[in-house]
Amino acid sequence: MTPRTPLRLVRARPEPPFTVTFDERELTVLPGQTIAAALWSAGVMSWRTTRSSGEPRGVFCGIGVCFDCLLTVNGRPNQRACLVRAEPGDVIRTQEGTGRHE
Amino acid sequence: MSERPRLAVIGAGPAGLVAALAAAARGVAVTLIDAAPDAGGQFYRQPAAGLGARRPGALHHQWRTWERLRDGLAAQVGAGRIRHLTEHHVWCVERESASFAVHALLGPEQEESVVVRADAVLLATGGYEKVLPFPGWTLPGVVTAGGAQAMLKSGLVLPGRTVVVAGTGPLLMPVAVGLAAAGAKVAALVESADPKDFVRHARVLAAHPDKLAEGARYAAELARYRVKVHVRHAVVAAHGTDRLEAVTVAALDADGRVRAGSERRVPCDSLAVGHGMLPHTDLAETLGCRLDGVNVAVDDEQRTDVPGVWAAGETTGIGGAALSLAEGRIAGLSIAARLDSRAPEPGSYASAAKARAGLREFFTAVDNVCTPPDRWVERVGDDTLVCRCEEVPAAAIREAVDELGAGDVRTVKLLTRAGMGWCQGRMCGAAVAGLAGCPPTPARRPFARPVPLGVLAREPDEAS
């Protein structure tokens, strides 16, 4: 029996994937996915450390309310990974504290 | 030629969509303003087009209703009766002399603002999930139940391979079924309420055979995926260092205390957790609309007490998509009539009003049963973070109340910074109120989302 996956469940035929970089690592993304979805697909669950105790954080609310999933996209810090759609060639970086301004 | 009256609908979920369609069909010029790239709201959240889902309905219920709404919207947009502004994040609605200015930040960056002017406004801003804190709830891999569902519906991704779904409320069953259908191993569904408590509401339940059948269908699906369901149980701790590795599940007694010796460790790499929902009321609060508890107060026509402002859907009280559809229809008909200086014909919305009354009664019963037991407060350790943004532990909140004399959420916030961070207390508000032993109160935020200072300093552009 073929394993169940979200893509099989909806009989998806995605458009060709593209790549982004996440902390210098290349990730494959399906068109239309948010950065958070792309990171989950790659098995990455955290991409931020908190300002005071440096605890790891990733997606919590998934709908743009909680701000736990902040990261830096193309030099802009504090972007909510669950809202921003990945674009080909995006340079994505983990965020430490209040974010690195590049 | 007299211009058509203008309505701004904020939120393109079930309530906003059906209201927009009802008003547009009756001669109102509707601007439907929504933060998402596609209509549907959280309930009908769609996979991105690029993902090429040929059977998106597999992730949804009431798919035919969605198809009707979607096709109706496309037709009205095509006919020029509805303007649909996507990726517009409304941060403020301002009352001008005889009209309203709806301010929205554009796109993912949210650094530029535009304004939409309208003669009437419908707030259909929906709700978000309430999660009460417990040890380990900030670990990566712990997500809200609705968040896991949202990420699945739009991005076709799962939070992990082995998921525990926990908390309380009617959302947990569809979330567990959805995750299992998409390939996750759902190790357990942990519900703190006791379904036996529904017996007290037997009359209300008997009046809703469709809801009972829906529950039975979910129960059958859970059995099919071999999901163990534990009622009167709770996840009392999440374990891991950099990410979730296991949770502790325990049985609760009739008072909501953990039964001694009942704790069991369940290995998992993700936990989808939720303790009910809260309405988004920021825009209503800024407009000065009266609130009833945490909900926007409305009359029989879904009017708020501010002339020209209507509200429908979860913002007026959590009750699911069917209730949102009924309220949206009533609001749309009322707005069309009132903008034409008429009262709506009661007959025009009698069936929607009947559905609304029945569903409100049903969800009142659900709320009574699916309430987190008060004892959750006792399980929050002093070092457990309550405010995730400002990293405020429970000890600081207890100190503010017990030693510094704080008697309300606002004073706790001023003394501890709980609620001052990015999310502006949306995630911790209910928990702070619970720990402080005071009722949750509206937050009275001036803006519904963070706004760059440059936007506040500039004259807004009209939305094109």
Coordinates of C-alpha atoms in Angstrom, one line a residue:
Chain A
M1 CA 0.0 0.0 0.0
T2 CA 1.4 3.4 -0.9
P3 CA 1.8 5.6 2.2
R4 CA -0.7 8.4 2.7
T5 CA 0.6 11.9 2.2
P6 CA -1.1 15.3 2.0
L7 CA -0.3 15.6 -1.7
R8 CA -1.8 12.2 -2.5
L9 CA -4.8 13.0 -0.4
V10 CA -5.8 15.9 -2.7
R11 CA -4.3 14.2 -5.8
A12 CA -1.9 17.1 -6.2
R13 CA 0.0 17.7 -9.5
P14 CA 2.2 20.6 -8.4
E15 CA 3.9 22.9 -10.8
P16 CA 7.7 22.4 -11.0
P17 CA 9.5 23.0 -7.7
F18 CA 12.1 25.7 -7.1
T19 CA 14.9 26.3 -4.6
V20 CA 15.5 28.8 -1.8
T21 CA 18.3 28.9 0.6
F22 CA 17.8 28.6 4.3
D23 CA 21.0 29.5 6.3
E24 CA 23.1 28.6 3.3
R25 CA 21.3 25.3 2.8
E26 CA 19.3 24.7 -0.3
L27 CA 15.7 23.7 0.1
T28 CA 13.2 22.6 -2.5
V29 CA 9.8 24.3 -2.4
L30 CA 6.6 23.6 -4.1
P31 CA 5.0 26.7 -5.8
G32 CA 2.5 28.5 -3.5
Q33 CA 3.8 27.1 -0.2
T34 CA 4.6 29.6 2.5
I35 CA 8.1 29.6 3.9
A36 CA 6.8 27.9 7.0
A37 CA 5.3 25.1 4.9
A38 CA 8.6 24.8 3.0
L39 CA 10.5 24.5 6.2
W40 CA 8.1 21.8 7.6
S41 CA 8.5 19.9 4.4
A42 CA 12.2 19.9 4.9
G43 CA 11.7 18.7 8.5
V44 CA 12.8 22.0 10.0
M45 CA 10.6 22.9 13.0
S46 CA 12.4 25.8 14.5
W47 CA 14.1 28.9 13.0
R48 CA 14.1 31.5 15.6
T49 CA 15.6 31.9 19.1
T50 CA 13.9 34.1 21.6
R51 CA 15.3 37.5 22.7
S52 CA 16.0 36.8 26.4
S53 CA 16.6 33.1 26.9
G54 CA 17.5 32.0 23.4
E55 CA 14.8 29.3 23.2
P56 CA 14.0 27.8 19.9
R57 CA 10.7 28.6 18.2
G58 CA 8.9 27.8 15.0
V59 CA 5.2 27.8 13.9
F60 CA 2.7 28.0 16.7
C61 CA -0.6 29.5 15.5
G62 CA 0.0 28.9 11.8
I63 CA -2.3 31.8 10.8
G64 CA -0.4 35.0 11.5
V65 CA -1.6 35.8 15.0
C66 CA 1.2 34.7 17.3
F67 CA 4.5 36.0 15.7
D68 CA 6.4 32.9 17.0
C69 CA 7.6 32.0 13.4
L70 CA 9.6 35.2 12.7
L71 CA 12.6 34.9 10.4
T72 CA 14.6 37.0 8.0
V73 CA 13.7 36.9 4.3
N74 CA 16.0 38.6 1.7
G75 CA 17.5 40.7 4.4
R76 CA 14.2 41.8 6.0
P77 CA 13.9 40.6 9.6
N78 CA 10.7 39.8 11.5
Q79 CA 8.8 38.2 8.7
R80 CA 6.1 35.8 9.6
A81 CA 7.0 32.5 7.9
C82 CA 3.4 31.3 8.0
L83 CA 2.2 34.3 6.0
V84 CA 5.0 34.9 3.5
R85 CA 4.9 32.7 0.3
A86 CA 8.3 31.4 -0.8
E87 CA 9.6 32.8 -4.1
P88 CA 12.4 31.3 -6.2
G89 CA 15.8 32.3 -5.0
D90 CA 14.7 33.6 -1.6
V91 CA 17.5 33.9 0.9
I92 CA 16.0 32.9 4.2
R93 CA 17.8 33.1 7.5
T94 CA 17.0 32.0 11.1
Q95 CA 16.3 34.9 13.4
E96 CA 18.1 35.6 16.6
G97 CA 16.4 37.8 19.1
T98 CA 15.0 41.0 17.5
G99 CA 16.4 40.0 14.1
R100 CA 19.6 40.8 12.1
H101 CA 19.3 43.9 9.9
E102 CA 21.4 43.2 6.9
Chain B
M1 CA -27.6 58.8 -11.8
S2 CA -27.4 57.9 -8.1
E3 CA -24.3 56.0 -7.0
R4 CA -24.8 52.6 -5.5
P5 CA -24.2 52.5 -1.7
R6 CA -20.8 51.2 -0.7
L7 CA -20.2 48.3 1.7
A8 CA -16.8 47.2 3.0
V9 CA -16.8 43.6 4.1
I10 CA -13.8 42.7 6.2
G11 CA -13.0 39.0 6.0
A12 CA -13.7 36.5 3.2
G13 CA -14.6 33.5 5.3
P14 CA -18.1 32.0 5.3
A15 CA -19.8 35.0 7.0
G16 CA -18.1 37.7 4.9
L17 CA -18.6 35.8 1.6
V18 CA -22.3 35.1 2.1
A19 CA -23.0 38.6 3.3
A20 CA -21.1 40.1 0.3
L21 CA -23.1 37.9 -2.1
A22 CA -26.5 38.8 -0.5
A23 CA -25.7 42.6 -0.5
A24 CA -24.2 42.6 -4.0
A25 CA -27.3 40.8 -5.4
R26 CA -29.4 43.6 -4.0
G27 CA -27.6 46.6 -5.6
V28 CA -24.9 47.3 -3.1
A29 CA -21.3 48.0 -4.3
V30 CA -19.3 45.6 -2.2
T31 CA -15.6 45.7 -1.5
L32 CA -14.5 42.4 0.1
I33 CA -11.2 42.9 1.9
D34 CA -9.2 39.9 3.1
A35 CA -5.7 39.1 4.4
A36 CA -5.4 35.8 2.5
P37 CA -4.3 35.4 -1.1
D38 CA -7.6 33.4 -1.7
A39 CA -11.1 33.7 -0.4
G40 CA -12.4 31.1 2.1
G41 CA -11.2 32.2 5.5
Q42 CA -9.8 29.5 7.9
F43 CA -12.7 27.1 7.4
Y44 CA -12.4 27.0 3.6
R45 CA -8.7 27.7 3.4
Q46 CA -7.5 26.5 0.0
P47 CA -4.2 24.9 -1.2
A48 CA -2.2 27.4 -3.3
A49 CA -3.0 27.1 -7.0
G50 CA 0.6 26.1 -7.7
L51 CA 0.1 22.9 -5.7
G52 CA -2.3 21.7 -8.3
A53 CA -4.7 20.0 -6.0
R54 CA -7.2 18.1 -8.1
R55 CA -9.3 16.9 -5.1
P56 CA -9.0 19.8 -2.6
G57 CA -12.4 18.8 -1.2
A58 CA -10.7 15.8 0.5
L59 CA -9.4 18.3 3.2
H60 CA -12.8 19.9 3.7
H61 CA -16.4 19.5 4.8
Q62 CA -19.4 21.0 3.2
W63 CA -17.4 21.3 -0.1
R64 CA -20.5 22.0 -2.1
T65 CA -21.4 25.0 0.0
W66 CA -17.9 26.3 -0.7
E67 CA -18.3 25.7 -4.4
R68 CA -21.5 27.8 -4.4
L69 CA -19.7 30.6 -2.5
R70 CA -16.6 30.5 -4.7
D71 CA -18.6 30.5 -7.9
G72 CA -21.0 33.2 -6.7
L73 CA -18.0 35.4 -5.8
A74 CA -16.4 34.8 -9.2
A75 CA -19.7 35.8 -10.9
Q76 CA -20.2 38.9 -8.9
V77 CA -16.6 40.0 -9.3
G78 CA -16.9 39.4 -13.0
A79 CA -20.1 41.5 -13.1
G80 CA -18.3 44.3 -11.3
R81 CA -20.6 44.1 -8.3
I82 CA -17.9 42.9 -5.8
R83 CA -14.4 44.1 -5.7
H84 CA -12.2 41.5 -4.0
L85 CA -9.0 42.9 -2.4
T86 CA -6.7 40.0 -1.4
E87 CA -3.7 40.2 0.8
H88 CA -5.1 43.4 2.4
H89 CA -4.5 43.3 6.2
V90 CA -7.0 45.7 7.8
W91 CA -5.4 47.5 10.8
C92 CA -8.0 50.1 11.6
V93 CA -11.5 51.2 10.6
E94 CA -12.2 54.8 11.2
R95 CA -15.5 56.6 11.4
E96 CA -15.6 59.7 9.2
S97 CA -18.6 62.1 9.2
A98 CA -21.1 59.9 7.3
S99 CA -18.9 57.1 6.1
F100 CA -16.0 54.8 7.1
A101 CA -12.3 54.6 6.2
V102 CA -11.0 51.1 6.2
H103 CA -7.2 51.1 6.4
A104 CA -5.3 48.0 5.1
L105 CA -1.6 47.1 4.9
L106 CA -0.6 45.5 1.6
G107 CA 0.9 42.2 0.8
P108 CA 3.3 40.0 2.8
E109 CA 5.5 43.0 3.7
Q110 CA 2.7 45.0 5.2
E111 CA 4.6 48.2 5.0
E112 CA 2.3 50.2 2.7
S113 CA -1.3 51.1 3.5
V114 CA -4.3 51.9 1.4
V115 CA -7.8 53.1 2.4
V116 CA -11.2 51.9 1.3
R117 CA -14.1 54.3 1.9
A118 CA -17.6 52.9 2.5
D119 CA -21.1 53.8 3.7
A120 CA -21.3 50.7 5.8
V121 CA -19.0 48.1 7.2
L122 CA -19.4 44.4 8.0
L123 CA -16.9 43.0 10.4
A124 CA -16.5 39.3 9.6
T125 CA -13.0 38.9 11.1
G126 CA -13.5 35.4 12.5
G127 CA -11.6 34.0 15.4
Y128 CA -8.4 32.3 16.5
E129 CA -7.4 29.5 18.8
K130 CA -7.1 29.7 22.5
V131 CA -4.3 27.7 24.0
L132 CA -3.8 27.6 27.7
P133 CA -0.2 27.1 28.9
F134 CA 1.3 24.0 30.3
P135 CA 5.0 22.9 30.9
G136 CA 6.7 22.5 27.5
W137 CA 4.1 24.3 25.4
T138 CA 6.7 26.6 23.8
L139 CA 8.7 23.7 22.3
P140 CA 8.9 23.6 18.5
G141 CA 6.5 20.8 17.4
V142 CA 3.8 22.1 19.7
V143 CA 1.3 23.9 17.5
T144 CA -2.3 25.0 17.7
A145 CA -4.8 22.4 16.5
G146 CA -6.2 25.0 14.1
G147 CA -2.7 25.9 13.0
A148 CA -1.8 22.3 12.1
Q149 CA -5.1 22.2 10.1
A150 CA -4.4 25.5 8.4
M151 CA -0.8 24.5 7.4
L152 CA -2.2 21.2 6.0
K153 CA -5.1 22.9 4.1
S154 CA -3.0 25.6 2.4
G155 CA 0.5 24.1 2.2
L156 CA -0.2 20.4 2.2
V157 CA 2.3 19.8 5.0
L158 CA 2.2 18.0 8.3
P159 CA 3.9 19.1 11.6
G160 CA 5.4 15.6 12.0
R161 CA 5.0 11.9 11.6
T162 CA 3.5 11.1 15.0
V163 CA 1.0 13.6 16.3
V164 CA -1.0 13.9 19.5
V165 CA -4.1 16.0 19.3
A166 CA -5.2 17.4 22.6
G167 CA -7.2 20.0 24.5
T168 CA -11.0 20.5 24.3
G169 CA -13.7 21.4 21.9
P170 CA -15.3 20.4 18.6
L171 CA -12.3 21.3 16.5
L172 CA -10.1 18.4 17.8
M173 CA -12.0 15.6 16.0
P174 CA -11.8 17.1 12.4
V175 CA -8.1 18.1 13.1
A176 CA -7.2 14.5 14.1
V177 CA -9.1 13.0 11.2
G178 CA -7.5 15.4 8.7
L179 CA -4.0 14.8 10.0
A180 CA -4.6 11.0 9.9
A181 CA -6.1 11.1 6.4
A182 CA -3.0 13.1 5.2
G183 CA -0.6 10.4 6.5
A184 CA 0.3 11.4 10.1
K185 CA 0.1 8.7 12.8
V186 CA -2.2 10.2 15.3
A187 CA -1.0 8.6 18.5
A188 CA -3.9 9.9 20.6
L189 CA -6.8 12.3 20.7
V190 CA -6.9 13.7 24.3
E191 CA -10.1 15.6 25.2
S192 CA -10.4 17.0 28.7
A193 CA -14.2 17.2 28.7
D194 CA -16.4 14.3 29.5
P195 CA -19.0 13.6 26.7
K196 CA -21.3 12.2 29.4
D197 CA -21.8 15.9 30.4
F198 CA -23.8 16.3 27.2
V199 CA -26.6 14.3 28.9
R200 CA -27.5 17.5 30.7
H201 CA -28.1 19.0 27.3
A202 CA -30.1 16.1 25.9
R203 CA -32.9 18.3 24.7
V204 CA -30.6 20.6 22.7
L205 CA -28.7 17.7 21.2
A206 CA -31.9 16.0 20.2
A207 CA -32.8 19.1 18.3
H208 CA -29.6 18.8 16.2
P209 CA -29.5 15.3 14.7
D210 CA -27.3 16.6 11.9
K211 CA -24.6 17.6 14.4
L212 CA -24.9 14.3 16.2
A213 CA -24.4 12.5 12.9
E214 CA -21.4 14.7 12.1
G215 CA -19.9 13.7 15.5
A216 CA -20.6 10.0 14.8
R217 CA -18.9 10.3 11.3
Y218 CA -15.8 11.7 12.9
A219 CA -15.8 9.0 15.6
A220 CA -16.0 6.3 12.8
E221 CA -13.1 7.9 10.9
L222 CA -11.0 8.0 14.1
A223 CA -11.7 4.3 14.6
R224 CA -10.8 3.6 11.0
Y225 CA -7.4 5.3 11.5
R226 CA -7.0 3.5 14.8
V227 CA -6.8 6.8 16.8
K228 CA -7.1 6.2 20.5
V229 CA -9.5 8.6 22.0
H230 CA -9.0 9.5 25.7
V231 CA -11.8 11.6 27.3
R232 CA -11.4 13.3 30.7
H233 CA -7.7 13.3 30.0
A234 CA -5.2 16.1 29.4
V235 CA -1.7 16.6 28.1
V236 CA -0.1 17.9 31.3
A237 CA 3.5 18.4 30.0
A238 CA 5.4 18.4 26.7
H239 CA 9.0 17.1 26.8
G240 CA 12.1 17.7 24.6
T241 CA 15.1 20.0 24.4
D242 CA 15.2 21.6 21.0
R243 CA 11.9 20.1 19.8
L244 CA 9.1 17.9 21.1
E245 CA 9.9 14.3 21.8
A246 CA 7.0 13.2 24.0
V247 CA 4.0 14.4 26.0
T248 CA 2.6 13.2 29.4
V249 CA -1.0 12.3 29.3
A250 CA -3.0 12.0 32.5
A251 CA -6.5 11.1 33.5
L252 CA -8.6 13.8 35.2
D253 CA -11.0 13.3 38.1
A254 CA -14.5 15.0 38.2
D255 CA -12.9 18.2 39.6
G256 CA -10.3 18.3 36.8
R257 CA -7.4 17.2 39.1
V258 CA -4.9 14.7 37.7
R259 CA -5.6 11.2 39.0
A260 CA -2.5 10.1 40.9
G261 CA -0.6 7.5 39.1
S262 CA -2.4 7.9 35.8
E263 CA 0.4 9.8 34.0
R264 CA 1.7 8.1 30.9
R265 CA 4.4 9.3 28.5
V266 CA 3.4 9.2 24.8
P267 CA 6.3 9.6 22.3
C268 CA 5.4 12.0 19.5
D269 CA 7.1 14.6 17.4
S270 CA 4.2 17.0 17.3
L271 CA 1.3 18.1 19.5
A272 CA -1.7 19.9 18.0
V273 CA -3.4 21.5 20.9
G274 CA -6.4 23.9 21.4
H275 CA -8.8 24.9 24.2
G276 CA -11.5 26.5 22.2
M277 CA -11.6 29.7 20.1
L278 CA -11.6 33.4 20.7
P279 CA -13.2 36.1 18.4
H280 CA -11.2 38.8 16.7
T281 CA -12.8 42.0 18.0
D282 CA -10.0 44.6 17.6
L283 CA -11.7 46.5 14.8
A284 CA -15.0 46.6 16.6
E285 CA -13.4 47.8 19.8
T286 CA -11.6 50.7 17.9
L287 CA -15.0 51.7 16.4
G288 CA -16.5 51.7 19.9
C289 CA -18.9 48.8 19.3
R290 CA -20.3 47.3 22.5
L291 CA -19.0 43.9 23.4
D292 CA -20.9 41.2 25.3
G293 CA -18.2 39.4 27.2
V294 CA -15.5 38.7 24.6
N295 CA -17.9 38.8 21.6
V296 CA -19.1 41.8 19.5
A297 CA -22.7 42.5 20.6
V298 CA -25.3 42.5 17.8
D299 CA -29.0 42.8 17.4
D300 CA -31.4 40.5 15.4
E301 CA -30.2 42.0 12.2
Q302 CA -26.5 41.6 13.1
R303 CA -26.1 45.3 13.7
T304 CA -23.6 46.5 16.3
D305 CA -24.6 49.5 18.4
V306 CA -22.5 51.8 16.1
P307 CA -24.7 53.0 13.2
G308 CA -23.4 51.6 9.9
V309 CA -21.4 48.8 11.4
W310 CA -22.6 45.2 11.2
A311 CA -20.8 42.1 12.5
A312 CA -21.3 38.4 11.6
G313 CA -19.6 35.0 12.2
E314 CA -17.2 34.1 14.9
T315 CA -16.5 37.7 15.9
T316 CA -20.0 37.8 17.4
G317 CA -19.5 34.4 19.2
I318 CA -17.8 31.2 18.3
G319 CA -20.2 28.8 16.6
G320 CA -18.8 27.3 13.5
A321 CA -19.3 27.7 9.8
A322 CA -23.0 27.0 9.5
L323 CA -23.8 29.7 12.1
S324 CA -21.4 32.1 10.3
L325 CA -23.3 31.5 7.0
A326 CA -26.7 32.2 8.7
E327 CA -25.4 35.4 10.3
G328 CA -23.7 36.5 7.2
R329 CA -26.9 36.1 5.1
I330 CA -28.9 38.1 7.7
A331 CA -26.2 40.8 7.8
G332 CA -26.1 41.1 4.0
L333 CA -29.9 41.4 3.7
S334 CA -30.1 43.9 6.5
I335 CA -27.3 46.1 5.1
A336 CA -28.9 46.1 1.6
A337 CA -32.2 47.2 3.1
R338 CA -30.8 49.7 5.6
L339 CA -28.6 51.4 2.9
D340 CA -31.8 51.8 0.9
S341 CA -33.4 53.4 4.0
R342 CA -35.8 50.4 4.5
A343 CA -36.2 47.8 7.1
P344 CA -35.5 44.3 5.8
E345 CA -38.5 42.1 5.3
P346 CA -38.4 39.7 8.2
G347 CA -39.6 36.9 5.9
S348 CA -36.5 37.4 3.7
Y349 CA -34.3 36.0 6.4
A350 CA -36.7 33.9 8.5
S351 CA -34.9 30.6 7.7
A352 CA -31.5 32.0 8.4
A353 CA -32.8 33.4 11.7
K354 CA -34.2 30.0 12.7
A355 CA -30.8 28.3 11.9
R356 CA -29.0 31.0 13.8
A357 CA -31.1 30.5 16.9
G358 CA -30.7 26.7 16.8
L359 CA -27.0 26.8 16.3
R360 CA -26.4 29.4 19.0
E361 CA -28.3 27.2 21.4
F362 CA -26.3 24.1 20.3
F363 CA -22.9 25.9 20.7
T364 CA -23.9 27.3 24.1
A365 CA -24.3 23.6 25.2
V366 CA -21.0 22.7 23.6
D367 CA -19.3 25.6 25.4
N368 CA -20.7 24.4 28.7
V369 CA -19.3 21.0 28.3
C370 CA -16.0 21.7 26.5
T371 CA -14.6 24.2 29.0
P372 CA -11.1 23.5 30.2
P373 CA -11.4 22.4 33.9
D374 CA -10.4 25.3 36.3
R375 CA -7.7 23.1 37.6
W376 CA -5.5 23.8 34.5
V377 CA -4.2 26.7 36.5
E378 CA -2.7 24.4 39.1
R379 CA -0.8 22.5 36.5
V380 CA 1.0 25.6 35.3
G381 CA 4.4 25.5 37.0
D382 CA 6.0 28.7 38.2
D383 CA 8.7 28.5 35.5
T384 CA 6.2 27.8 32.6
L385 CA 6.1 30.8 30.2
V386 CA 2.7 32.3 29.9
C387 CA 3.5 35.2 27.6
R388 CA 5.4 33.7 24.7
C389 CA 6.5 37.0 23.2
E390 CA 7.9 38.7 26.3
E391 CA 8.9 35.4 28.0
V392 CA 7.0 36.0 31.2
P393 CA 6.7 33.0 33.4
A394 CA 3.7 32.1 35.6
A395 CA 5.7 33.1 38.7
A396 CA 5.8 36.7 37.6
I397 CA 2.0 36.8 37.1
R398 CA 1.4 35.1 40.4
E399 CA 3.7 37.7 42.1
A400 CA 1.9 40.6 40.4
V401 CA -1.4 39.3 41.8
D402 CA -0.4 37.9 45.2
E403 CA 2.2 40.4 46.2
L404 CA 1.7 43.5 44.1
G405 CA -2.0 43.6 44.3
A406 CA -2.9 43.4 40.6
G407 CA -6.6 42.7 40.2
D408 CA -7.1 42.8 36.5
V409 CA -5.3 41.7 33.2
R410 CA -4.3 45.3 32.4
T411 CA -2.5 45.8 35.7
V412 CA -0.8 42.4 35.3
K413 CA 0.4 43.5 31.9
L414 CA 1.8 46.8 33.2
L415 CA 3.7 45.0 36.0
T416 CA 5.0 42.0 34.1
R417 CA 4.9 42.9 30.4
A418 CA 2.7 39.9 29.7
G419 CA 0.7 40.9 26.6
M420 CA 3.1 43.7 25.5
G421 CA 4.9 41.7 22.8
W422 CA 4.4 41.1 19.1
C423 CA 1.1 39.3 19.4
Q424 CA -0.3 42.0 21.8
G425 CA -1.7 39.5 24.3
R426 CA -3.7 37.4 21.8
M427 CA -1.9 34.2 22.8
C428 CA -1.6 34.9 26.6
G429 CA -4.7 37.0 27.4
A430 CA -6.9 34.1 28.4
A431 CA -4.1 32.4 30.4
V432 CA -3.2 35.6 32.3
A433 CA -6.9 36.1 33.2
G434 CA -7.1 32.5 34.4
L435 CA -3.9 32.8 36.5
A436 CA -4.9 36.1 37.9
G437 CA -8.4 34.8 38.7
C438 CA -10.2 37.6 36.8
P439 CA -12.6 37.6 33.8
P440 CA -11.0 38.0 30.4
T441 CA -11.6 41.5 29.2
P442 CA -11.3 43.1 25.8
A443 CA -7.7 44.3 25.2
R444 CA -8.6 47.7 23.6
R445 CA -5.8 47.6 21.1
P446 CA -5.6 50.8 19.0
F447 CA -4.7 48.8 15.9
A448 CA -5.5 45.3 14.9
R449 CA -2.0 44.5 13.7
P450 CA 1.5 46.1 13.9
V451 CA 1.7 49.2 11.7
P452 CA 4.9 50.9 10.6
L453 CA 5.3 54.4 11.9
G454 CA 5.8 55.7 8.4
V455 CA 2.3 54.5 7.5
L456 CA 0.8 56.5 10.4
A457 CA 2.7 59.6 9.3
R458 CA 1.5 59.5 5.6
E459 CA -1.8 60.4 4.0
P460 CA -3.3 57.1 2.9
D461 CA -3.7 56.2 -0.8
E462 CA -7.1 54.9 -2.1
A463 CA -7.2 51.2 -2.8
S464 CA -7.2 50.5 -6.5

